[in-house]
mmCIF file of C-alpha atoms in Angstrom:
data_model
loop_
_atom_site.group_PDB
_atom_site.id
_atom_site.type_symbol
_atom_site.label_atom_id
_atom_site.label_comp_id
_atom_site.label_asym_id
_atom_site.label_seq_id
_atom_site.Cartn_x
_atom_site.Cartn_y
_atom_site.Cartn_z
ATOM 1 C CA GLY A 782 -29.077 37.152 28.562
ATOM 2 C CA ALA A 783 -31.813 35.624 30.672
ATOM 3 C CA VAL A 784 -30.765 34.684 34.183
ATOM 4 C CA VAL A 785 -32.424 32.308 36.579
ATOM 5 C CA SER A 786 -31.331 32.227 40.175
ATOM 6 C CA GLN A 787 -31.958 29.762 42.948
ATOM 7 C CA HIS A 788 -31.728 30.158 46.677
ATOM 8 C CA PRO A 789 -30.233 28.624 48.653
ATOM 9 C CA SER A 790 -27.490 26.968 46.651
ATOM 10 C CA TRP A 791 -26.833 24.474 49.414
ATOM 11 C CA VAL A 792 -28.844 23.404 52.415
ATOM 12 C CA ILE A 793 -28.461 20.801 55.118
ATOM 13 C CA CYS A 794 -31.418 20.008 57.304
ATOM 14 C CA LYS A 795 -32.577 17.471 59.838
ATOM 15 C CA SER A 796 -34.976 14.718 58.964
ATOM 16 C CA GLY A 797 -38.587 15.761 59.456
ATOM 17 C CA THR A 798 -38.096 19.441 58.748
ATOM 18 C CA SER A 799 -39.297 21.329 55.700
ATOM 19 C CA VAL A 800 -37.076 23.152 53.260
ATOM 20 C CA LYS A 801 -38.061 25.875 50.828
ATOM 21 C CA ILE A 802 -36.147 26.473 47.621
ATOM 22 C CA GLU A 803 -36.706 29.625 45.580
ATOM 23 C CA CYS A 804 -36.364 29.994 41.845
ATOM 24 C CA ARG A 805 -36.346 33.468 40.328
ATOM 25 C CA SER A 806 -36.171 34.731 36.789
ATOM 26 C CA LEU A 807 -34.110 37.869 37.235
ATOM 27 C CA ASP A 808 -34.622 39.774 34.026
ATOM 28 C CA PHE A 809 -37.656 38.250 32.392
ATOM 29 C CA GLN A 810 -41.101 37.055 33.266
ATOM 30 C CA ALA A 811 -41.844 33.370 33.254
ATOM 31 C CA THR A 812 -45.398 32.140 33.322
ATOM 32 C CA THR A 813 -44.067 28.612 33.438
ATOM 33 C CA MET A 814 -41.160 27.261 35.400
ATOM 34 C CA PHE A 815 -39.981 23.726 35.836
ATOM 35 C CA TRP A 816 -38.531 21.810 38.728
ATOM 36 C CA TYR A 817 -36.070 18.992 38.157
ATOM 37 C CA ARG A 818 -34.347 16.602 40.441
ATOM 38 C CA GLN A 819 -31.000 15.037 39.769
ATOM 39 C CA PHE A 820 -29.403 12.147 41.586
ATOM 40 C CA PRO A 821 -25.637 11.691 41.434
ATOM 41 C CA LYS A 822 -24.439 10.672 38.001
ATOM 42 C CA GLN A 823 -27.969 10.587 36.658
ATOM 43 C CA SER A 824 -29.922 12.765 34.298
ATOM 44 C CA LEU A 825 -32.429 15.440 35.143
ATOM 45 C CA MET A 826 -35.838 14.162 36.080
ATOM 46 C CA LEU A 827 -38.749 16.531 35.624
ATOM 47 C CA MET A 828 -40.738 16.716 38.828
ATOM 48 C CA ALA A 829 -43.375 19.275 38.025
ATOM 49 C CA THR A 830 -44.406 22.180 35.882
ATOM 50 C CA SER A 831 -45.079 25.315 37.855
ATOM 51 C CA ASN A 832 -47.717 27.648 36.406
ATOM 52 C CA GLU A 833 -48.103 31.209 37.595
ATOM 53 C CA GLY A 834 -51.411 31.701 39.318
ATOM 54 C CA SER A 835 -52.529 28.098 39.130
ATOM 55 C CA LYS A 836 -51.733 24.675 40.478
ATOM 56 C CA ALA A 837 -48.565 22.912 39.487
ATOM 57 C CA THR A 838 -48.671 19.897 37.229
ATOM 58 C CA TYR A 839 -46.792 16.966 38.727
ATOM 59 C CA GLU A 840 -45.134 14.155 36.869
ATOM 60 C CA GLN A 841 -46.143 10.602 37.540
ATOM 61 C CA GLY A 842 -44.643 9.273 40.713
ATOM 62 C CA VAL A 843 -43.962 12.666 42.276
ATOM 63 C CA GLU A 844 -45.871 13.267 45.502
ATOM 64 C CA LYS A 845 -47.543 16.637 45.318
ATOM 65 C CA ASP A 846 -48.111 16.765 49.061
ATOM 66 C CA LYS A 847 -44.444 16.218 49.689
ATOM 67 C CA PHE A 848 -43.110 18.618 47.084
ATOM 68 C CA LEU A 849 -45.217 21.745 47.341
ATOM 69 C CA ILE A 850 -44.873 24.191 44.499
ATOM 70 C CA ASN A 851 -46.070 27.771 44.570
ATOM 71 C CA HIS A 852 -45.727 30.098 41.601
ATOM 72 C CA ALA A 853 -46.919 33.297 43.175
ATOM 73 C CA SER A 854 -45.582 35.762 40.623
ATOM 74 C CA LEU A 855 -44.170 35.874 37.120
ATOM 75 C CA THR A 856 -40.642 35.841 38.465
ATOM 76 C CA LEU A 857 -40.793 33.507 41.442
ATOM 77 C CA SER A 858 -41.556 29.845 41.970
ATOM 78 C CA THR A 859 -40.891 28.004 45.193
ATOM 79 C CA LEU A 860 -40.459 24.324 45.910
ATOM 80 C CA THR A 861 -40.997 23.206 49.489
ATOM 81 C CA VAL A 862 -39.815 19.760 50.455
ATOM 82 C CA THR A 863 -42.041 18.891 53.395
ATOM 83 C CA SER A 864 -41.011 16.525 56.168
ATOM 84 C CA ALA A 865 -37.736 15.877 54.420
ATOM 85 C CA HIS A 866 -36.036 12.508 54.752
ATOM 86 C CA PRO A 867 -32.567 11.355 53.767
ATOM 87 C CA GLU A 868 -33.880 9.880 50.526
ATOM 88 C CA ASP A 869 -34.928 13.401 49.510
ATOM 89 C CA SER A 870 -31.283 14.395 49.435
ATOM 90 C CA SER A 871 -30.615 15.429 45.888
ATOM 91 C CA PHE A 872 -29.773 18.267 43.546
ATOM 92 C CA TYR A 873 -32.838 20.324 42.666
ATOM 93 C CA ILE A 874 -32.760 22.499 39.560
ATOM 94 C CA CYS A 875 -35.370 24.896 38.265
ATOM 95 C CA SER A 876 -35.700 26.315 34.794
ATOM 96 C CA ALA A 877 -37.743 28.868 32.926
ATOM 97 C CA SER A 878 -38.448 29.297 29.255
ATOM 98 C CA LEU A 879 -37.868 32.445 27.269
ATOM 99 C CA ALA A 880 -38.137 32.639 23.505
ATOM 100 C CA ASP A 881 -37.882 28.900 22.988
ATOM 101 C CA THR A 882 -34.805 28.536 25.140
ATOM 102 C CA GLN A 883 -34.776 26.893 28.515
ATOM 103 C CA TYR A 884 -32.690 28.705 31.126
ATOM 104 C CA PHE A 885 -31.602 26.766 34.153
ATOM 105 C CA GLY A 886 -30.961 27.976 37.640
ATOM 106 C CA PRO A 887 -27.664 27.010 39.271
ATOM 107 C CA GLY A 888 -29.326 24.317 41.356
ATOM 108 C CA THR A 889 -29.779 23.665 45.053
ATOM 109 C CA ARG A 890 -28.064 20.789 46.772
ATOM 110 C CA LEU A 891 -30.214 19.434 49.566
ATOM 111 C CA THR A 892 -28.755 17.118 52.170
ATOM 112 C CA VAL A 893 -31.096 15.665 54.748
ATOM 113 C CA LEU A 894 -29.457 14.160 57.804
ATOM 114 C CA GLU B 336 -44.319 6.568 26.624
ATOM 115 C CA ASP B 337 -42.078 9.391 25.479
ATOM 116 C CA LYS B 338 -38.387 8.686 25.945
ATOM 117 C CA VAL B 339 -34.961 9.961 25.039
ATOM 118 C CA VAL B 340 -31.993 7.597 24.962
ATOM 119 C CA GLN B 341 -28.366 8.619 24.776
ATOM 120 C CA SER B 342 -25.343 6.540 23.948
ATOM 121 C CA PRO B 343 -22.778 5.767 24.988
ATOM 122 C CA LEU B 344 -23.384 6.260 28.686
ATOM 123 C CA SER B 345 -19.747 6.940 29.288
ATOM 124 C CA LEU B 346 -16.734 7.665 27.131
ATOM 125 C CA VAL B 347 -13.042 8.191 27.826
ATOM 126 C CA VAL B 348 -10.822 9.653 25.107
ATOM 127 C CA HIS B 349 -7.496 11.419 24.778
ATOM 128 C CA GLU B 350 -7.022 15.048 23.940
ATOM 129 C CA GLY B 351 -7.224 15.634 20.232
ATOM 130 C CA ASP B 352 -9.654 12.808 19.574
ATOM 131 C CA THR B 353 -12.996 13.348 17.895
ATOM 132 C CA VAL B 354 -16.107 12.064 19.614
ATOM 133 C CA THR B 355 -19.656 11.508 18.466
ATOM 134 C CA LEU B 356 -22.463 11.397 20.983
ATOM 135 C CA ASN B 357 -25.809 9.934 20.052
ATOM 136 C CA CYS B 358 -29.328 10.808 21.060
ATOM 137 C CA SER B 359 -32.402 8.947 19.862
ATOM 138 C CA TYR B 360 -35.931 9.781 20.806
ATOM 139 C CA GLU B 361 -39.502 8.607 20.728
ATOM 140 C CA VAL B 362 -41.685 11.585 21.476
ATOM 141 C CA THR B 363 -45.264 11.950 20.397
ATOM 142 C CA ASN B 364 -45.276 15.676 19.701
ATOM 143 C CA PHE B 365 -41.743 16.695 18.901
ATOM 144 C CA ARG B 366 -40.932 20.374 18.820
ATOM 145 C CA SER B 367 -37.176 20.631 19.180
ATOM 146 C CA LEU B 368 -34.102 18.793 20.387
ATOM 147 C CA LEU B 369 -31.555 20.448 22.584
ATOM 148 C CA TRP B 370 -28.054 19.612 23.689
ATOM 149 C CA TYR B 371 -26.645 20.738 27.009
ATOM 150 C CA LYS B 372 -23.272 20.458 28.699
ATOM 151 C CA GLN B 373 -23.305 19.851 32.412
ATOM 152 C CA GLU B 374 -20.216 20.208 34.516
ATOM 153 C CA LYS B 375 -20.575 20.714 38.220
ATOM 154 C CA LYS B 376 -23.888 22.474 38.417
ATOM 155 C CA ALA B 377 -26.810 23.210 36.134
ATOM 156 C CA PRO B 378 -26.674 22.394 32.419
ATOM 157 C CA THR B 379 -25.529 25.022 29.964
ATOM 158 C CA PHE B 380 -27.170 25.318 26.599
ATOM 159 C CA LEU B 381 -25.284 24.212 23.477
ATOM 160 C CA PHE B 382 -27.671 23.803 20.570
ATOM 161 C CA MET B 383 -31.313 23.731 19.672
ATOM 162 C CA LEU B 384 -32.318 21.759 16.588
ATOM 163 C CA THR B 385 -35.685 21.883 14.939
ATOM 164 C CA SER B 386 -35.058 21.002 11.311
ATOM 165 C CA SER B 387 -33.588 17.874 9.812
ATOM 166 C CA GLY B 388 -30.269 17.909 8.067
ATOM 167 C CA ILE B 389 -29.154 21.386 9.062
ATOM 168 C CA GLU B 390 -25.912 21.285 10.960
ATOM 169 C CA LYS B 391 -25.413 23.702 13.809
ATOM 170 C CA LYS B 392 -21.857 24.569 14.635
ATOM 171 C CA SER B 393 -20.092 26.339 17.443
ATOM 172 C CA GLY B 394 -16.338 26.148 17.433
ATOM 173 C CA ARG B 395 -15.319 22.516 17.738
ATOM 174 C CA LEU B 396 -18.852 21.385 18.474
ATOM 175 C CA SER B 397 -21.460 20.581 15.882
ATOM 176 C CA SER B 398 -24.798 18.869 15.878
ATOM 177 C CA ILE B 399 -27.350 17.622 13.416
ATOM 178 C CA LEU B 400 -30.865 16.251 13.632
ATOM 179 C CA ASP B 401 -32.552 13.500 11.626
ATOM 180 C CA LYS B 402 -36.287 13.732 12.165
ATOM 181 C CA LYS B 403 -36.994 10.755 9.946
ATOM 182 C CA GLU B 404 -34.791 8.380 11.891
ATOM 183 C CA LEU B 405 -35.479 10.220 15.164
ATOM 184 C CA PHE B 406 -31.969 10.897 16.319
ATOM 185 C CA SER B 407 -29.354 13.545 16.702
ATOM 186 C CA ILE B 408 -25.595 13.494 17.047
ATOM 187 C CA LEU B 409 -23.243 15.849 18.781
ATOM 188 C CA ASN B 410 -19.704 15.932 17.447
ATOM 189 C CA ILE B 411 -16.727 17.326 19.268
ATOM 190 C CA THR B 412 -13.499 17.572 17.308
ATOM 191 C CA ALA B 413 -9.996 18.023 18.702
ATOM 192 C CA THR B 414 -11.251 17.360 22.202
ATOM 193 C CA GLN B 415 -9.713 19.144 25.155
ATOM 194 C CA THR B 416 -9.723 18.308 28.857
ATOM 195 C CA GLY B 417 -12.177 21.155 29.344
ATOM 196 C CA ASP B 418 -14.704 19.222 27.278
ATOM 197 C CA SER B 419 -14.977 16.687 30.088
ATOM 198 C CA ALA B 420 -18.576 16.860 31.251
ATOM 199 C CA VAL B 421 -21.929 15.180 31.016
ATOM 200 C CA TYR B 422 -23.683 15.956 27.759
ATOM 201 C CA LEU B 423 -27.435 15.925 27.983
ATOM 202 C CA CYS B 424 -29.912 15.663 25.175
ATOM 203 C CA ALA B 425 -33.471 16.852 25.701
ATOM 204 C CA VAL B 426 -36.547 16.881 23.519
ATOM 205 C CA GLU B 427 -39.169 19.560 23.869
ATOM 206 C CA VAL B 428 -42.739 18.375 23.631
ATOM 207 C CA SER B 429 -44.768 20.622 21.398
ATOM 208 C CA GLY B 430 -47.165 22.984 23.087
ATOM 209 C CA THR B 431 -46.030 22.229 26.612
ATOM 210 C CA TYR B 432 -42.560 23.680 27.212
ATOM 211 C CA LYS B 433 -41.938 20.252 28.727
ATOM 212 C CA TYR B 434 -38.520 18.781 28.203
ATOM 213 C CA ILE B 435 -37.687 15.107 28.353
ATOM 214 C CA PHE B 436 -34.064 14.493 29.148
ATOM 215 C CA GLY B 437 -31.911 11.585 28.150
ATOM 216 C CA THR B 438 -29.651 9.759 30.541
ATOM 217 C CA GLY B 439 -26.648 11.781 29.486
ATOM 218 C CA THR B 440 -23.227 10.774 28.173
ATOM 219 C CA ARG B 441 -20.346 11.238 30.580
ATOM 220 C CA LEU B 442 -17.298 12.284 28.593
ATOM 221 C CA LYS B 443 -13.838 12.296 30.084
ATOM 222 C CA VAL B 444 -10.973 13.694 28.069
ATOM 223 C CA LEU B 445 -7.508 12.689 29.247
ATOM 224 C CA ALA B 446 -4.515 14.924 28.761
#
């Protein structure tokens, strides 16, 4: 079946630093990937749609300069949290669509101290 | 504004009970409705529903969609402690691959 991986699975960083999270579709090509954020005990919130070879589409209220998305190839999208602050601490999940099914990565837990 | 609402928010039952989880939606361009189970990490896919009235079944889980009344239910019979999880409902917006998630129902099954 289709597999989506994320790296790292867990990261702790200091306030003010930037963190890059990778999302890869391992055995299929994904022209579109999605980035979600999830706070504890809350649902997934779509942050942005990542399109291969073009700019990402951000949801209302999501700062595009803070959450940089790059979809450089058909199998890789990256989310960079720039100048991270403690309020950015969250669980970030990516997904990719294949044949009408959404496949999720395992998620990345970001903790900003 | 497109939205997906799940109820109840939280549910505690005993093993062997049957539960029904609800998902209602208001989405302009509906394509499909999906149910996911989320334990500790990312959600895992359960069902995708596109047509009204056709029940999808997988073991003790089943789900059905009503496109007229704009809701879906997820039934779990003979619940087990391993069913404890958050169950998420999501609606796919036609032509976009965009999914709108509900708030989730947190189910806890006691032994």
